Coordinates of C-alpha atoms and ligand atoms in Angstrom, one line a residue:
X1 CA 17.8 14.8 -19.9
X2 CA 16.6 11.0 -19.2
X3 CA 16.4 9.6 -22.8
X4 CA 19.2 7.4 -23.8
X5 CA 22.1 9.0 -25.3
X6 CA 25.5 6.7 -23.8
X7 CA 27.2 4.6 -26.4
X8 CA 25.7 1.8 -23.6
X9 CA 22.2 2.8 -25.1
X10 CA 22.3 1.0 -28.0
X11 CA 21.6 -2.5 -27.3
X12 CA 18.5 -0.7 -25.7
X13 CA 17.9 1.2 -28.6
X14 CA 17.4 -2.3 -30.7
X15 CA 16.5 -4.3 -28.0
X16 CA 13.6 -0.8 -27.7
X17 CA 13.0 -1.3 -31.4
X18 CA 12.1 -5.2 -31.5
X19 CA 9.6 -4.7 -28.5
X20 CA 7.9 -2.0 -29.7
X21 CA 5.9 -3.6 -32.6
X22 CA 5.7 -7.0 -30.4
X23 CA 3.3 -6.5 -28.1
X24 CA 3.4 -8.9 -24.9
X25 CA 1.6 -11.8 -25.8
X26 CA 1.7 -14.9 -23.6
X27 CA 1.1 -17.8 -26.0
X28 CA 1.0 -21.7 -24.8
X29 CA 3.3 -22.6 -22.1
X30 CA 5.3 -26.1 -21.5
X31 CA 8.1 -26.4 -18.7
X32 CA 10.2 -26.8 -21.6
X33 CA 9.0 -23.6 -23.6
X34 CA 9.9 -22.2 -20.1
X35 CA 13.2 -23.4 -20.0
X36 CA 13.8 -21.9 -23.3
X37 CA 12.8 -18.2 -21.7
X38 CA 14.6 -18.7 -18.8
X39 CA 17.7 -19.7 -20.6
X40 CA 17.0 -16.8 -22.8
X41 CA 16.7 -14.3 -19.9
X42 CA 19.8 -15.4 -17.7
X43 CA 21.8 -14.8 -21.4
X44 CA 20.7 -11.6 -22.1
X45 CA 21.2 -10.0 -18.4
X46 CA 24.8 -11.4 -18.4
X47 CA 25.3 -9.7 -21.9
X48 CA 23.6 -6.5 -20.6
X49 CA 25.9 -7.0 -17.0
X50 CA 23.1 -7.2 -15.0
X51 CA 24.8 -10.2 -12.6
X52 CA 22.2 -10.2 -9.6
X53 CA 19.1 -12.6 -10.5
X54 CA 18.2 -16.4 -9.1
X55 CA 16.9 -18.4 -11.2
X56 CA 14.2 -21.0 -9.9
X57 CA 15.8 -23.7 -8.9
X58 CA 19.0 -22.5 -7.9
X59 CA 20.2 -22.5 -4.7
X60 CA 19.5 -19.1 -2.4
X61 CA 15.9 -18.7 -5.0
X62 CA 13.3 -19.1 -2.3
X63 CA 15.6 -16.8 0.4
X64 CA 15.7 -14.1 -1.9
X65 CA 12.0 -14.3 -3.3
X66 CA 10.3 -15.6 0.1
X67 CA 12.4 -12.3 1.8
X68 CA 9.5 -10.0 0.8
X69 CA 7.1 -11.3 1.3
X70 CA 4.7 -10.3 4.0
X71 CA 1.5 -12.2 3.4
X72 CA 2.4 -15.8 3.3
X73 CA -0.7 -16.6 2.3
X74 CA 0.8 -16.3 -1.2
X75 CA 4.2 -18.0 -0.5
X76 CA 2.0 -21.1 -0.4
X77 CA 3.8 -23.8 -2.5
X78 CA 0.9 -24.6 -4.6
X79 CA 1.0 -20.4 -5.7
X80 CA 2.9 -20.1 -9.0
X81 CA 6.5 -19.4 -8.8
X82 CA 8.1 -16.8 -10.8
X83 CA 11.2 -18.3 -13.3
X84 CA 13.5 -16.0 -11.9
X85 CA 13.9 -12.9 -9.5
X86 CA 15.9 -10.3 -10.8
X87 CA 17.6 -7.8 -8.4
X88 CA 18.7 -4.6 -10.3
X89 CA 21.6 -2.4 -8.6
X90 CA 22.0 0.4 -10.9
X91 CA 18.9 2.4 -13.1
X92 CA 20.8 1.1 -16.0
X93 CA 20.6 -2.8 -14.5
X94 CA 16.4 -1.8 -14.0
X95 CA 16.2 -0.8 -17.5
X96 CA 17.8 -3.8 -19.0
X97 CA 16.1 -5.9 -16.6
X98 CA 12.1 -4.8 -18.1
X99 CA 14.4 -5.4 -21.6
X100 CA 15.9 -8.8 -20.8
X101 CA 12.6 -10.1 -19.3
X102 CA 10.2 -8.9 -22.5
X103 CA 12.5 -10.0 -25.3
X104 CA 12.6 -13.7 -23.5
X105 CA 8.8 -13.1 -23.8
X106 CA 8.0 -13.7 -19.7
X107 CA 5.4 -11.2 -17.8
X108 CA 7.0 -8.6 -15.2
X109 CA 6.0 -8.0 -11.4
X110 CA 7.4 -5.7 -10.4
X111 CA 8.2 -5.4 -6.1
X112 CA 9.1 -3.4 -4.1
X113 CA 8.5 -4.2 -0.3
X114 CA 6.3 -6.7 -0.7
X115 CA 3.2 -5.7 1.1
X116 CA 0.6 -5.9 -1.4
X117 CA -2.2 -7.3 0.6
X118 CA -3.3 -9.7 -2.3
X119 CA 0.8 -10.4 -3.4
X120 CA 0.6 -9.1 -6.5
X121 CA 3.8 -7.9 -7.1
X122 CA 5.6 -11.3 -7.2
X123 CA 2.1 -14.0 -8.2
X124 CA 0.3 -13.7 -11.1
X125 CA -2.9 -14.8 -9.0
X126 CA -6.2 -13.6 -9.3
X127 CA -5.9 -12.1 -12.8
X128 CA -7.0 -12.3 -16.6
X129 CA -4.1 -15.0 -17.3
X130 CA -4.7 -16.4 -13.7
X131 CA -1.8 -17.9 -12.7
X132 CA -0.5 -19.7 -16.2
X133 CA 1.8 -17.0 -17.7
X134 CA 6.1 -17.3 -16.8
X135 CA 6.8 -14.5 -15.6
X136 CA 9.9 -12.8 -13.6
X137 CA 10.1 -10.7 -10.5
X138 CA 11.7 -7.6 -10.6
X139 CA 12.7 -6.3 -7.2
X140 CA 14.0 -3.1 -6.6
X141 CA 15.7 -4.3 -2.9
X142 CA 18.8 -3.2 -4.1
X143 CA 17.8 0.5 -5.4
X144 CA 17.2 1.7 -2.0
X145 CA 19.3 4.7 -2.0
X146 CA 17.8 7.6 -0.2
X147 CA 19.8 11.2 -0.9
X148 CA 18.1 14.3 0.9
X149 CA 18.5 17.8 0.4
X150 CA 17.9 19.4 3.6
X151 CA 18.1 23.0 2.2
X152 CA 15.2 22.7 0.4
X153 CA 13.4 20.1 1.6
X154 CA 13.4 18.1 -0.9
X155 CA 15.0 14.0 -1.1
X156 CA 15.5 12.0 -4.1
X157 CA 14.3 8.2 -2.9
X158 CA 15.0 5.2 -4.9
X159 CA 11.1 3.3 -4.9
X160 CA 13.2 0.1 -3.3
X161 CA 14.0 2.3 -0.5
X162 CA 11.5 1.5 2.7
X163 CA 9.2 4.0 4.4
X164 CA 11.9 3.2 7.3
X165 CA 15.1 3.7 5.2
X166 CA 13.5 6.9 3.8
X167 CA 12.4 8.1 7.1
X168 CA 15.5 7.1 9.0
X169 CA 17.5 8.9 6.5
X170 CA 15.4 12.7 6.8
X171 CA 15.9 12.7 10.4
X172 CA 19.6 12.1 9.9
X173 CA 20.4 14.8 7.7
X174 CA 19.3 17.1 10.7
X175 CA 22.3 18.8 12.3
X176 CA 20.8 16.7 15.2
X177 CA 18.2 14.2 16.1
X178 CA 15.7 16.0 17.0
X179 CA 14.6 16.3 13.3
X180 CA 12.4 18.7 11.6
X181 CA 12.3 17.3 8.5
X182 CA 9.8 14.6 8.0
X183 CA 7.9 12.4 5.3
X184 CA 4.3 11.9 5.0
X185 CA 3.8 8.0 4.8
X186 CA 2.3 4.7 6.7
X187 CA 3.6 3.6 10.4
X188 CA 4.7 0.0 8.9
X189 CA 8.5 0.7 8.8
X190 CA 8.5 -2.4 6.2
X191 CA 6.8 -0.9 3.4
X192 CA 8.5 -0.2 0.0
X193 CA 8.3 3.2 -1.1
X194 CA 7.3 2.4 -4.6
X195 CA 4.0 0.6 -4.2
X196 CA 2.7 3.3 -1.4
X197 CA 3.2 6.2 -3.1
X198 CA 1.8 4.1 -6.4
X199 CA -0.9 3.7 -3.8
X200 CA -1.7 6.9 -2.0
X201 CA 0.4 6.8 0.7
X202 CA -1.7 7.7 4.0
X203 CA -0.3 7.6 7.3
X204 CA -0.4 9.7 10.5
X205 CA 0.6 12.8 9.5
X206 CA -1.6 12.5 6.3
X207 CA -4.3 14.9 8.2
X208 CA -1.1 17.8 8.3
X209 CA 1.2 16.8 4.8
X210 CA -1.4 15.1 3.2
X211 CA -0.3 11.6 1.0
X212 CA 3.1 10.9 0.7
X213 CA 1.6 11.0 -2.7
X214 CA 0.7 14.4 -2.8
X215 CA 4.2 15.7 -2.0
X216 CA 6.2 14.4 -5.0
X217 CA 7.5 16.3 -7.4
X218 CA 8.9 14.6 -10.1
X219 CA 9.6 10.9 -10.5
X220 CA 11.7 8.6 -13.2
X221 CA 9.6 6.1 -14.8
X222 CA 11.5 3.3 -17.0
X223 CA 8.5 2.5 -19.8
X224 CA 7.8 -0.8 -21.3
X225 CA 10.9 -0.1 -23.6
X226 CA 13.4 0.8 -21.6
X227 CA 13.5 4.3 -21.8
X228 CA 13.5 6.4 -17.9
X229 CA 11.0 9.3 -18.3
X230 CA 11.1 12.6 -16.2
X231 CA 7.8 14.0 -15.3
X232 CA 8.4 16.9 -18.7
X233 CA 9.6 13.5 -20.5
X234 CA 6.3 11.6 -19.6
X235 CA 4.1 14.1 -19.9
X236 CA 1.6 15.6 -16.5
X237 CA -1.4 12.4 -17.4
X238 CA 1.0 9.8 -16.6
X239 CA 2.8 11.9 -14.0
X240 CA -0.6 12.6 -12.7
X241 CA -1.5 8.8 -12.6
X242 CA 1.6 7.1 -11.3
X243 CA 0.7 9.1 -8.4
X244 CA -2.1 7.3 -6.5
X245 CA -3.5 5.1 -9.6
X246 CA -1.8 1.8 -8.8
X247 CA 0.8 0.2 -9.1
X248 CA 2.2 -2.0 -11.6
X249 CA -0.1 -0.8 -14.4
X250 CA 3.0 2.3 -15.7
X251 CA 6.4 1.2 -15.9
X252 CA 8.8 0.7 -13.2
X253 CA 9.1 4.0 -11.2
X254 CA 12.6 3.9 -10.5
X255 CA 13.2 6.9 -7.9
X256 CA 10.6 9.4 -6.9
X257 CA 11.4 13.0 -5.7
X258 CA 9.3 13.6 -2.3
X259 CA 8.9 17.4 -0.7
X260 CA 9.7 16.6 2.7
X261 CA 7.4 18.9 5.6
X262 CA 8.4 20.7 8.4
X263 CA 7.8 18.9 11.9
X264 CA 8.2 20.4 15.4
X265 CA 11.3 19.3 17.6
X266 CA 8.8 17.5 20.1
X267 CA 5.7 15.4 19.2
X268 CA 3.3 13.8 21.6
X269 CA 2.4 10.0 21.2
X270 CA -0.2 7.9 23.3
X271 CA -2.0 4.6 22.5
X272 CA -4.6 4.3 25.1
X273 CA -7.2 1.3 25.2
X274 CA -10.4 1.3 26.7
X275 CA -12.7 -1.4 27.8
X276 CA -15.5 -1.9 29.2
X277 CA -19.3 -2.9 27.9
X278 CA -20.7 -3.0 24.6
X279 CA -23.3 0.1 25.4
X280 CA -20.3 2.1 26.9
X281 CA -17.6 1.3 23.8
X282 CA -20.3 1.7 21.4
X283 CA -21.0 5.2 23.1
X284 CA -17.3 6.2 22.7
X285 CA -16.4 5.2 19.2
X286 CA -19.7 7.4 18.7
X287 CA -17.9 10.4 19.8
X288 CA -14.8 9.6 18.0
X289 CA -16.6 9.8 14.3
X290 CA -17.3 13.6 14.8
X291 CA -13.8 14.2 17.2
X292 CA -10.9 12.4 15.1
X293 CA -12.3 13.9 11.2
X294 CA -12.4 17.3 12.6
X295 CA -9.4 17.4 14.4
X296 CA -6.9 20.2 14.3
X297 CA -4.6 19.2 11.1
X298 CA -1.6 18.3 13.9
X299 CA -3.4 15.9 15.5
X300 CA -3.8 12.2 14.5
X301 CA -6.5 9.5 16.5
X302 CA -7.4 6.3 15.3
X303 CA -9.4 3.6 16.7
X304 CA -9.3 0.0 16.5
X305 CA -12.0 -2.7 17.4
X306 CA -11.0 -6.1 18.1
X307 CA -12.6 -9.6 16.0
X308 CA -13.9 -11.8 18.0
X309 CA -14.5 -12.5 21.7
X310 CA -11.5 -12.0 23.9
X311 CA -11.4 -15.2 25.4
X312 CA -14.1 -18.3 25.9
X313 CA -17.5 -17.6 24.6
X314 CA -19.4 -16.8 27.8
X315 CA -22.4 -14.3 27.7
X316 CA -19.9 -11.5 30.2
X317 CA -17.0 -11.9 28.1
X318 CA -18.9 -11.7 24.6
X319 CA -20.5 -8.4 26.4
X320 CA -17.1 -6.7 27.3
X321 CA -15.3 -4.8 24.3
X322 CA -11.9 -3.4 24.0
X323 CA -11.5 -0.1 21.5
X324 CA -7.1 0.8 21.3
X325 CA -6.5 4.1 19.9
X326 CA -3.4 5.6 18.4
X327 CA -2.9 9.2 18.9
X328 CA 0.1 11.6 17.1
X329 CA 0.0 14.9 17.9
X330 CA 2.4 17.6 16.1
X331 CA 3.3 19.2 19.0
X332 CA 4.1 19.2 23.0
X333 CA 2.2 17.1 25.3
X334 CA 0.8 20.1 27.0
X335 CA -1.4 20.5 23.3
X336 CA -2.1 17.2 23.0
X337 CA -3.2 16.9 26.0
X338 CA -5.5 20.5 27.0
X339 CA -7.3 19.5 23.1
X340 CA -8.0 16.0 23.8
X341 CA -9.6 16.6 26.8
X342 CA -11.8 19.6 25.7
X343 CA -13.5 17.7 22.8
X344 CA -13.3 14.0 23.7
X345 CA -13.5 14.1 27.5
X346 CA -14.8 11.0 27.3
X347 CA -11.2 9.3 26.3
X348 CA -10.3 10.5 29.7
X349 CA -6.5 11.2 28.3
X350 CA -4.4 10.9 31.4
X351 CA -1.1 12.3 31.6
X352 CA 0.3 9.0 32.2
X353 CA -0.3 7.8 28.7
X354 CA 1.3 10.5 27.4
X355 CA 5.0 10.8 25.8
X356 CA 7.2 13.5 24.3
X357 CA 9.5 12.3 21.7
X358 CA 11.0 13.5 18.4
X359 CA 8.9 12.5 14.8
X360 CA 11.7 10.0 14.4
X361 CA 11.0 8.1 17.4
X362 CA 7.7 8.5 17.2
X363 CA 8.0 6.7 13.8
X364 CA 10.2 3.7 15.3
X365 CA 7.6 3.7 18.5
X366 CA 4.4 3.6 15.8
X367 CA 6.0 0.9 13.6
X368 CA 6.0 -1.2 16.8
X369 CA 10.2 -0.9 17.0
X370 CA 12.5 -0.5 19.9
X371 CA 14.9 2.1 18.1
X372 CA 15.2 4.5 15.9
X373 CA 17.9 2.5 14.1
X374 CA 15.7 -0.5 13.7
X375 CA 13.9 1.6 11.2
X376 CA 16.6 0.5 8.5
X377 CA 15.9 -3.1 8.7
X378 CA 14.3 -4.2 5.8
X379 CA 13.4 -7.6 7.9
X380 CA 9.6 -7.5 8.9
X381 CA 8.6 -9.0 11.9
X382 CA 4.4 -8.3 11.1
X383 CA 4.8 -11.1 8.2
X384 CA 0.9 -12.6 8.6
X385 CA -1.6 -15.0 6.8
X386 CA -4.7 -12.6 6.3
X387 CA -7.0 -10.9 4.0
X388 CA -8.3 -7.1 4.4
X389 CA -11.0 -5.5 3.2
X390 CA -11.6 -1.4 3.1
X391 CA -15.1 1.3 3.6
X392 CA -15.0 4.6 3.7
X393 CA -17.7 6.4 6.3
X394 CA -19.5 9.5 5.1
X395 CA -22.0 9.9 8.2
X396 CA -21.7 8.9 11.5
X397 CA -22.9 5.6 12.3
X398 CA -25.7 5.7 15.6
X399 CA -25.1 5.0 18.9
X400 CA -27.0 1.5 17.9
X401 CA -25.6 0.7 14.9
X402 CA -22.1 0.8 16.7
X403 CA -23.5 -1.8 19.7
X404 CA -25.3 -4.1 16.9
X405 CA -21.9 -3.7 14.7
X406 CA -19.6 -4.5 18.4
X407 CA -21.8 -7.5 18.7
X408 CA -21.4 -8.7 15.3
X409 CA -17.8 -8.5 15.8
X410 CA -18.1 -10.6 18.7
X411 CA -19.2 -13.4 16.5
X412 CA -16.2 -13.3 14.1
X413 CA -12.6 -15.5 14.8
X414 CA -10.5 -14.1 16.8
X415 CA -7.3 -12.9 15.5
X416 CA -9.1 -10.0 13.3
X417 CA -9.9 -6.7 14.0
X418 CA -11.2 -3.6 12.1
X419 CA -9.1 0.2 12.0
X420 CA -10.6 3.3 11.8
X421 CA -8.4 5.6 10.4
X422 CA -9.7 9.5 10.9
X423 CA -10.1 11.8 7.5
X424 CA -10.3 15.0 7.1
X425 CA -8.1 17.9 7.3
X426 CA -5.2 18.8 4.7
X427 CA -5.8 16.0 2.8
X428 CA -9.6 16.3 2.3
X429 CA -8.6 20.1 1.2
X430 CA -6.9 18.9 -2.0
X431 CA -9.9 18.2 -5.1
X432 CA -10.5 14.4 -5.8
X433 CA -9.7 14.9 -9.0
X434 CA -5.8 16.7 -8.5
X435 CA -4.6 13.1 -8.1
X436 CA -5.9 9.6 -8.7
X437 CA -7.1 9.1 -4.8
X438 CA -10.5 10.3 -4.7
X439 CA -11.3 10.2 -0.7
X440 CA -11.4 13.5 0.0
X441 CA -13.9 16.3 1.8
X442 CA -16.4 14.5 2.5
X443 CA -14.8 11.1 3.8
X444 CA -14.9 11.3 7.9
X445 CA -13.0 7.9 8.1
X446 CA -11.6 5.1 6.4
X447 CA -12.4 1.5 7.4
X448 CA -10.2 -1.6 6.8
X449 CA -11.4 -5.1 8.4
X450 CA -9.0 -7.4 8.6
X451 CA -8.7 -11.6 9.4
X452 CA -5.6 -13.6 10.0
X453 CA -4.7 -17.1 10.6
X454 CA -1.8 -19.2 11.6
X455 CA 0.5 -21.3 9.0
X456 CA -1.1 -24.5 10.3
X457 CA -4.4 -23.3 9.8
X458 CA -6.3 -25.7 7.6
X459 CA -8.2 -25.0 4.3
X460 CA -11.6 -25.2 6.0
X461 CA -10.7 -22.9 8.8
X462 CA -9.0 -20.4 6.4
X463 CA -12.6 -20.3 4.3
X464 CA -14.3 -20.1 7.0
X465 CA -12.6 -16.8 7.8
X466 CA -12.5 -15.6 4.6
X467 CA -16.2 -15.6 4.4
X468 CA -16.7 -14.4 7.5
X469 CA -14.4 -11.3 6.7
X470 CA -17.3 -10.8 3.5
X471 CA -20.1 -11.6 5.7
X472 CA -19.1 -9.0 7.6
X473 CA -18.4 -6.8 4.5
X474 CA -21.9 -7.5 3.4
X475 CA -23.3 -7.1 6.6
X476 CA -21.5 -2.9 6.8
X477 CA -23.1 -2.2 3.4
X478 CA -25.7 0.5 5.2
X479 CA -23.3 1.9 6.9
X480 CA -20.9 3.0 4.4
X481 CA -20.2 5.1 1.4
X482 CA -22.1 3.7 -1.7
X483 CA -22.4 4.6 -5.4
X484 CA -20.1 3.6 -5.5
X485 CA -18.8 2.1 -2.8
X486 CA -15.6 2.9 -2.0
X487 CA -11.8 1.6 -1.2
X488 CA -8.8 2.4 -1.4
X489 CA -6.1 0.8 -3.7
X490 CA -3.4 0.5 -1.3
X491 CA -5.4 -2.3 0.1
X492 CA -6.1 -4.1 -2.8
X493 CA -9.2 -6.6 -2.4
X494 CA -9.4 -8.6 -5.4
X495 CA -13.1 -9.7 -4.1
X496 CA -14.4 -6.4 -5.6
X497 CA -13.8 -7.6 -9.4
X498 CA -17.1 -9.3 -8.7
X499 CA -17.3 -11.9 -6.3
X500 CA -19.6 -15.3 -6.2
X501 CA -20.2 -17.2 -3.2
X502 CA -20.1 -20.7 -4.6
X503 CA -17.8 -19.8 -7.2
X504 CA -15.3 -17.2 -5.4
X505 CA -13.7 -14.5 -7.0
X506 CA -14.9 -14.4 -10.9
X507 CA -12.8 -14.5 -12.9
X508 CA -13.5 -11.4 -15.6
X509 CA -11.3 -10.7 -18.3
X510 CA -10.4 -7.0 -17.4
X511 CA -13.0 -5.3 -19.9
X512 CA -12.7 -1.6 -19.7
X513 CA -16.1 -1.3 -18.3
X514 CA -16.2 -4.1 -15.8
X515 CA -13.6 -2.6 -14.0
X516 CA -14.9 0.8 -14.2
X517 CA -18.1 -0.6 -12.8
X518 CA -16.8 -2.2 -10.0
X519 CA -13.0 -2.2 -8.6
X520 CA -12.3 0.9 -10.9
X521 CA -15.0 3.2 -9.4
X522 CA -14.5 1.7 -6.0
X523 CA -11.0 3.1 -5.9
X524 CA -10.7 5.8 -8.0
X525 CA -14.4 7.5 -9.0
X526 CA -15.6 7.1 -12.9
X527 CA -13.7 10.5 -13.6
X528 CA -10.6 9.2 -12.1
X529 CA -10.4 5.8 -13.7
X530 CA -11.6 7.2 -17.8
X531 CA -8.0 9.3 -17.1
X532 CA -6.3 6.4 -16.0
X533 CA -7.2 4.1 -19.0
X534 CA -6.5 7.5 -21.3
X535 CA -3.1 7.5 -19.8
X536 CA -2.3 3.7 -19.5
X537 CA -3.3 3.7 -23.2
X538 CA -0.3 6.9 -24.3
X539 CA 2.2 5.2 -21.7
X540 CA 2.1 1.5 -22.2
X541 CA -0.1 0.3 -25.4
X542 CA 1.0 -3.1 -25.3
X543 CA 0.0 -3.9 -21.7
X544 CA 3.1 -5.1 -20.6
X545 CA 2.7 -3.9 -17.0
X546 CA -0.2 -5.4 -16.3
X547 CA -1.5 -7.4 -12.8
X548 CA -5.4 -8.4 -11.8
X549 CA -6.3 -5.1 -11.1
X550 CA -4.1 -2.9 -13.1
X551 CA -5.7 -0.2 -15.3
X552 CA -7.0 -1.7 -18.7
X553 CA -6.2 0.2 -21.9
X554 CA -9.4 1.8 -24.1
Ligands
LIG601 C1 1.5 -4.6 7.8 C2 0.7 -3.2 6.4 C3 0.8 -1.5 6.8 C4 0.4 -1.1 5.7 N1 -0.2 0.3 6.4 C5 -0.6 1.1 5.5 C6 -0.7 2.0 5.8 O1 -1.0 2.6 6.5 N2 -1.3 3.7 4.8 C7 -1.1 3.0 3.4 O2 -1.3 3.9 2.8 N3 -1.0 1.6 3.1 C8 -0.6 0.8 4.0 N4 -0.6 -0.6 3.7 C9 -0.6 -0.9 2.3 C10 0.8 -0.7 1.5 O3 0.7 0.7 1.3 C11 0.5 -1.7 0.1 O4 0.3 -2.3 0.3 C12 2.0 -0.8 -1.0 O5 1.3 -0.5 -2.1 C13 2.8 -1.7 -0.4 O6 4.2 -0.9 -1.3 P1 5.4 -2.4 -1.1 O7 6.0 -1.1 -2.4 O8 5.4 -2.9 -0.3 O9 4.4 -3.7 -1.9 P2 5.2 -4.4 -3.4 O10 3.9 -5.6 -3.3 O11 6.2 -4.3 -4.0 O12 4.0 -3.1 -4.1 C14 2.8 -2.9 -4.8 C15 2.2 -2.7 -6.1 O13 3.0 -1.7 -6.7 C16 3.7 -2.1 -7.8 N5 4.7 -2.0 -7.5 C17 5.9 -2.0 -6.8 N6 6.8 -0.9 -6.6 C18 6.5 -0.6 -7.9 C19 7.4 0.4 -9.2 N7 8.4 0.7 -8.0 N8 7.2 1.3 -9.8 C20 5.5 0.5 -10.2 N9 4.5 -0.2 -9.6 C21 5.2 -0.7 -8.3 C22 3.7 -3.9 -7.5 O14 4.1 -4.4 -8.7 C23 2.0 -4.1 -6.8 O15 1.4 -3.9 -8.2 C24 0.0 -1.5 4.7 C25 0.5 -2.7 4.5 C26 1.0 -3.5 5.5 C27 1.4 -5.1 5.0
LIG602 C1 21.8 -10.3 -4.5 O1 21.1 -8.6 -3.4 C2 21.2 -9.6 -2.6 C3 19.7 -8.8 -2.0 O2 20.5 -7.4 -1.5 C4 22.1 -10.1 -1.9 O3 21.3 -10.7 -0.4 C5 22.6 -10.5 -2.2 O4 24.3 -10.9 -2.0 C6 23.6 -9.9 -3.6 N1 23.8 -11.2 -5.0 C7 24.9 -10.9 -5.1 C8 25.1 -12.2 -5.7 O5 25.5 -9.6 -5.8
LIG603 C1 21.7 10.1 16.5 O1 21.3 9.1 16.6 C2 22.3 8.4 16.5 C3 22.0 6.9 16.7 O2 20.8 6.8 16.2 C4 23.7 8.1 17.0 O3 24.3 7.2 17.1 C5 24.1 9.6 17.1 O4 25.1 9.9 18.3 C6 22.8 10.9 17.7 N1 23.2 11.9 17.6 C7 22.6 12.8 18.3 C8 23.6 14.2 17.7 O5 22.2 12.6 19.2
LIG604 C1 -4.3 -5.2 7.4 O1 -3.3 -6.3 7.0 C2 -1.9 -5.4 7.5 C3 -0.7 -6.1 7.2 O2 -0.5 -6.9 8.1 C4 -2.5 -5.0 8.8 O3 -1.6 -4.3 9.5 C5 -3.7 -4.1 9.0 O4 -3.1 -4.0 10.2 C6 -5.0 -5.3 9.1 N1 -5.9 -5.1 9.5 C7 -7.1 -3.7 9.7 C8 -7.7 -4.1 10.4 O5 -5.9 -2.6 9.6

């Protein structure tokens, strides 16, 4: 039903035939060459009725290109920019954008919300072709429609919708604002649905309702030859792959059919912060490890530790640490208080610290917004310069080791932190091979380490921060998963490709065996990675959709 059948598909058909025999190879590039490609792109787009695009150098180009860059580290002038940003406004426009980019011999980057930690939706850095390929960004921000069908608790949402836009649409489809349907996904409201689901999608109700990707019922994928494929047409291997195998490998997911989940009218939110000596805080975190991952599915309680000492470098300050908790309970505050005070009395949760609200209000609150309507704003207030890394903890870390870790963090640069997200619950009851996301049973919590810096930080201070983050990662080795040392693809980390202290990230060709032994195993396990390679080889045999860590061909 989604194959080409209208007369306007003639052009697409012809282009498809041409392209399928013409693998995407980027040969030598000169500025003049790029000019030819750019002109050929704009001619093709105009001829196909795609009007909203911006060519490099034209007025408005920088505004539209920069708009969705979340990690400003990749907005630097030294980083290669696309020849054009194309913003399709319809499914057909999206198909044509893909075909026109290919016929102009431009590489493609697909961007939904632009939150990739490594800028993979709008740069060509870090990959095999390392910064040299002339490319185009297909930006989905105008494809953000959400159609909720409350009676069947489902929604079709275009990939360019932000999580906030989806949350708002879902909540307002209910008769009152005390919503009873929700989407399970992350707290940050400006994340794009496209990239988020492609990598899994963990959030505060995942222990109850699993990941965003676990709730995908169908999807429409625009493939490398411009066809639109639904679940049946793409086949179960590809449908499996697009739900957690990482974005940018398969084609462009135009839209997703989502299962919405039932939430109570009243939920409870709390964000208590505790401060004390290193030993006291190590004790609190030690206990959290047993509580957070084992609470009833309705409970989410994450912990966050700061990097760097709070202010001066006096010994007293360095010995004082704080732990910030974030809690969401799908239920009233009596339930939150009684369970937490029984299972985690050390937290000392007080009634004054908890607030009841609707689920959509909690979504706004946890996103740091001041109103529910702000969920629809695509303007990010959390842009940053930074680098993140991730780990999984499978056995509780000892109290002494936690104290040592807290002391180690004291020596770090300020403006960094470590987040501990509890896993378990329903997401751990799905098998590790049910989707590409394998971090199910046996994982207590995910660790995320992040450092940030200011716009005026010099090169030396930036590299000192990144080095420090890498040394923290090395320091954590005995405490986290091993063989493979696991990581979460939505927290994409180029270092996993191999890292050389003196040379920086090793730019190895993305051979299957290298990928399989490094980031492939870390993100997916070897078994899932091998299935992803098979799906990739089937859906995109010319490797049109690639980035530094896209799934390689057989
Ligand atoms: C502030 C912040 C908070 C975060 N919190 C969480 C969290 O709590 N839980 C969690 O799971 N993750 C979290 N993340 C990570 C986030 O889920 C990933 O970065 C996600 O990939 C972002 O999706 P995006 O569409 O915004 O990104 P983009 O940068 O647009 O895309 C990411 C990747 O997916 C590809 N892609 C994008 N759209 C499509 C599409 N339609 N079809 C095919 N490929 C596509 C891109 O090419 C790129 O490779 C957070 C990130 C940030 C910056
Ligand atoms: C193209 O889309 C962007 C983003 O929605 C919008 O700001 C801009 O006005 C559009 N331009 C045209 C020419 O339609
Ligand atoms: C729901 O919220 C919107 C704003 O978010 C408001 O305008 C509307 O009046 C509310 N409706 C009800 C029934 O409370
Ligand atoms: C990693 O990066 C994102 C983007 O700013 C941030 O929100 C997140 O909290 C960072 N760090 C940690 C430790 O989670």
